[in-house]
Amino acid sequence: EKLGETVLESMRVAWVSVRDAKDPSYANVVIKGANLPCTLEKFYNFFLSDSSLHSVADFKGTSQSDSAIKTSPWSPLSDRDAFSFDRAVRYVHPASAPMAPPSAAAANEQRY
């Protein structure tokens, strides 16, 4: 998959520039000091890529009982930023509130 390899290489180059910046542009640290036993490429392929082994659709369907899950492909936020992508996830979520319909359409946007 040539496009996937190009995206991964762009992400790697962008990540190295952010990681090695003297004044990083990110302000929040969510996890510090955790070692993941995989490479960035493996993590991307397992969880984030359009054809990931453990996709968001699998998670939402299995863990959250969502249905009719549609995930758009990742697309760059701009031509000048090789590190920022987004995609839309649309699904039907079950509802259990009294006097509510049994399910409702929902959507969220993922960005990295």
PDB file of N, CA, C and O in Angstrom, residues 54-80:
ATOM      1  N   HIS A  54      -7.446  -3.740  15.010  1.00  0.00           N
ATOM      2  CA  HIS A  54      -8.347  -3.483  16.136  1.00  0.00           C
ATOM      3  C   HIS A  54      -8.929  -2.078  15.965  1.00  0.00           C
ATOM      4  O   HIS A  54      -8.544  -1.147  16.643  1.00  0.00           O
ATOM      5  N   SER A  55      -9.865  -1.962  15.044  1.00  0.00           N
ATOM      6  CA  SER A  55     -10.366  -0.651  14.633  1.00  0.00           C
ATOM      7  C   SER A  55     -11.336  -0.043  15.638  1.00  0.00           C
ATOM      8  O   SER A  55     -11.870  -0.726  16.513  1.00  0.00           O
ATOM      9  N   VAL A  56     -11.594   1.236  15.459  1.00  0.00           N
ATOM     10  CA  VAL A  56     -12.581   1.927  16.284  1.00  0.00           C
ATOM     11  C   VAL A  56     -13.964   1.312  16.062  1.00  0.00           C
ATOM     12  O   VAL A  56     -14.766   1.224  16.994  1.00  0.00           O
ATOM     13  N   ALA A  57     -14.235   0.858  14.859  1.00  0.00           N
ATOM     14  CA  ALA A  57     -15.526   0.210  14.581  1.00  0.00           C
ATOM     15  C   ALA A  57     -15.661  -1.087  15.383  1.00  0.00           C
ATOM     16  O   ALA A  57     -16.733  -1.371  15.935  1.00  0.00           O
ATOM     17  N   ASP A  58     -14.597  -1.868  15.456  1.00  0.00           N
ATOM     18  CA  ASP A  58     -14.630  -3.082  16.280  1.00  0.00           C
ATOM     19  C   ASP A  58     -14.889  -2.743  17.742  1.00  0.00           C
ATOM     20  O   ASP A  58     -15.695  -3.372  18.413  1.00  0.00           O
ATOM     21  N   PHE A  59     -14.181  -1.734  18.258  1.00  0.00           N
ATOM     22  CA  PHE A  59     -14.347  -1.329  19.646  1.00  0.00           C
ATOM     23  C   PHE A  59     -15.770  -0.851  19.925  1.00  0.00           C
ATOM     24  O   PHE A  59     -16.404  -1.272  20.888  1.00  0.00           O
ATOM     25  N   LYS A  60     -16.273   0.040  19.068  1.00  0.00           N
ATOM     26  CA  LYS A  60     -17.613   0.589  19.300  1.00  0.00           C
ATOM     27  C   LYS A  60     -18.676  -0.495  19.181  1.00  0.00           C
ATOM     28  O   LYS A  60     -19.634  -0.510  19.948  1.00  0.00           O
ATOM     29  N   GLY A  61     -18.521  -1.406  18.243  1.00  0.00           N
ATOM     30  CA  GLY A  61     -19.503  -2.473  18.076  1.00  0.00           C
ATOM     31  C   GLY A  61     -19.456  -3.487  19.203  1.00  0.00           C
ATOM     32  O   GLY A  61     -20.495  -3.906  19.720  1.00  0.00           O
ATOM     33  N   THR A  62     -18.262  -3.873  19.628  1.00  0.00           N
ATOM     34  CA  THR A  62     -18.101  -4.904  20.651  1.00  0.00           C
ATOM     35  C   THR A  62     -18.288  -4.354  22.062  1.00  0.00           C
ATOM     36  O   THR A  62     -19.027  -4.910  22.862  1.00  0.00           O
ATOM     37  N   SER A  63     -17.622  -3.264  22.376  1.00  0.00           N
ATOM     38  CA  SER A  63     -17.621  -2.745  23.750  1.00  0.00           C
ATOM     39  C   SER A  63     -18.784  -1.821  24.066  1.00  0.00           C
ATOM     40  O   SER A  63     -19.180  -1.696  25.216  1.00  0.00           O
ATOM     41  N   GLN A  64     -19.315  -1.140  23.058  1.00  0.00           N
ATOM     42  CA  GLN A  64     -20.347  -0.142  23.327  1.00  0.00           C
ATOM     43  C   GLN A  64     -21.682  -0.478  22.674  1.00  0.00           C
ATOM     44  O   GLN A  64     -22.603   0.327  22.734  1.00  0.00           O
ATOM     45  N   SER A  65     -21.774  -1.620  22.035  1.00  0.00           N
ATOM     46  CA  SER A  65     -23.010  -2.089  21.388  1.00  0.00           C
ATOM     47  C   SER A  65     -23.548  -1.134  20.329  1.00  0.00           C
ATOM     48  O   SER A  65     -24.749  -1.077  20.086  1.00  0.00           O
ATOM     49  N   ASP A  66     -22.660  -0.356  19.715  1.00  0.00           N
ATOM     50  CA  ASP A  66     -23.081   0.533  18.637  1.00  0.00           C
ATOM     51  C   ASP A  66     -23.282  -0.279  17.361  1.00  0.00           C
ATOM     52  O   ASP A  66     -22.773  -1.387  17.222  1.00  0.00           O
ATOM     53  N   SER A  67     -24.036   0.286  16.426  1.00  0.00           N
ATOM     54  CA  SER A  67     -24.289  -0.390  15.155  1.00  0.00           C
ATOM     55  C   SER A  67     -24.189   0.619  14.022  1.00  0.00           C
ATOM     56  O   SER A  67     -24.051   1.821  14.257  1.00  0.00           O
ATOM     57  N   ALA A  68     -24.277   0.128  12.798  1.00  0.00           N
ATOM     58  CA  ALA A  68     -24.205   0.966  11.588  1.00  0.00           C
ATOM     59  C   ALA A  68     -23.007   1.918  11.648  1.00  0.00           C
ATOM     60  O   ALA A  68     -23.117   3.104  11.358  1.00  0.00           O
ATOM     61  N   ILE A  69     -21.863   1.388  12.030  1.00  0.00           N
ATOM     62  CA  ILE A  69     -20.661   2.199  12.237  1.00  0.00           C
ATOM     63  C   ILE A  69     -19.978   2.444  10.894  1.00  0.00           C
ATOM     64  O   ILE A  69     -19.671   1.518  10.156  1.00  0.00           O
ATOM     65  N   LYS A  70     -19.758   3.714  10.597  1.00  0.00           N
ATOM     66  CA  LYS A  70     -19.076   4.108   9.365  1.00  0.00           C
ATOM     67  C   LYS A  70     -17.936   5.047   9.744  1.00  0.00           C
ATOM     68  O   LYS A  70     -18.152   6.066  10.397  1.00  0.00           O
ATOM     69  N   THR A  71     -16.749   4.689   9.331  1.00  0.00           N
ATOM     70  CA  THR A  71     -15.566   5.485   9.635  1.00  0.00           C
ATOM     71  C   THR A  71     -14.978   5.996   8.323  1.00  0.00           C
ATOM     72  O   THR A  71     -14.661   5.198   7.440  1.00  0.00           O
ATOM     73  N   SER A  72     -14.831   7.302   8.201  1.00  0.00           N
ATOM     74  CA  SER A  72     -14.231   7.856   6.979  1.00  0.00           C
ATOM     75  C   SER A  72     -12.720   7.632   7.023  1.00  0.00           C
ATOM     76  O   SER A  72     -12.142   7.448   8.094  1.00  0.00           O
ATOM     77  N   PRO A  73     -12.071   7.657   5.867  1.00  0.00           N
ATOM     78  CA  PRO A  73     -10.608   7.514   5.860  1.00  0.00           C
ATOM     79  C   PRO A  73      -9.952   8.744   6.501  1.00  0.00           C
ATOM     80  O   PRO A  73     -10.517   9.835   6.504  1.00  0.00           O
ATOM     81  N   TRP A  74      -8.759   8.551   7.054  1.00  0.00           N
ATOM     82  CA  TRP A  74      -7.992   9.682   7.574  1.00  0.00           C
ATOM     83  C   TRP A  74      -7.668  10.621   6.427  1.00  0.00           C
ATOM     84  O   TRP A  74      -7.315  10.182   5.332  1.00  0.00           O
ATOM     85  N   SER A  75      -7.765  11.917   6.661  1.00  0.00           N
ATOM     86  CA  SER A  75      -7.380  12.893   5.641  1.00  0.00           C
ATOM     87  C   SER A  75      -6.596  14.016   6.302  1.00  0.00           C
ATOM     88  O   SER A  75      -6.873  14.385   7.451  1.00  0.00           O
ATOM     89  N   PRO A  76      -5.616  14.581   5.598  1.00  0.00           N
ATOM     90  CA  PRO A  76      -4.797  15.649   6.179  1.00  0.00           C
ATOM     91  C   PRO A  76      -5.638  16.887   6.474  1.00  0.00           C
ATOM     92  O   PRO A  76      -6.555  17.220   5.722  1.00  0.00           O
ATOM     93  N   LEU A  77      -5.312  17.554   7.568  1.00  0.00           N
ATOM     94  CA  LEU A  77      -6.019  18.795   7.907  1.00  0.00           C
ATOM     95  C   LEU A  77      -5.623  19.933   6.978  1.00  0.00           C
ATOM     96  O   LEU A  77      -6.422  20.807   6.682  1.00  0.00           O
ATOM     97  N   SER A  78      -4.374  19.919   6.532  1.00  0.00           N
ATOM     98  CA  SER A  78      -3.929  20.947   5.591  1.00  0.00           C
ATOM     99  C   SER A  78      -2.762  20.403   4.785  1.00  0.00           C
ATOM    100  O   SER A  78      -2.129  19.414   5.164  1.00  0.00           O
ATOM    101  N   ASP A  79      -2.457  21.075   3.682  1.00  0.00           N
ATOM    102  CA  ASP A  79      -1.331  20.670   2.843  1.00  0.00           C
ATOM    103  C   ASP A  79       0.010  20.993   3.496  1.00  0.00           C
ATOM    104  O   ASP A  79       1.030  20.425   3.151  1.00  0.00           O
ATOM    105  N   ARG A  80       0.010  21.914   4.463  1.00  0.00           N
ATOM    106  CA  ARG A  80       1.256  22.358   5.089  1.00  0.00           C
ATOM    107  C   ARG A  80       1.606  21.564   6.349  1.00  0.00           C
ATOM    108  O   ARG A  80       2.664  21.753   6.905  1.00  0.00           O
TER     109      ARG A  80
END
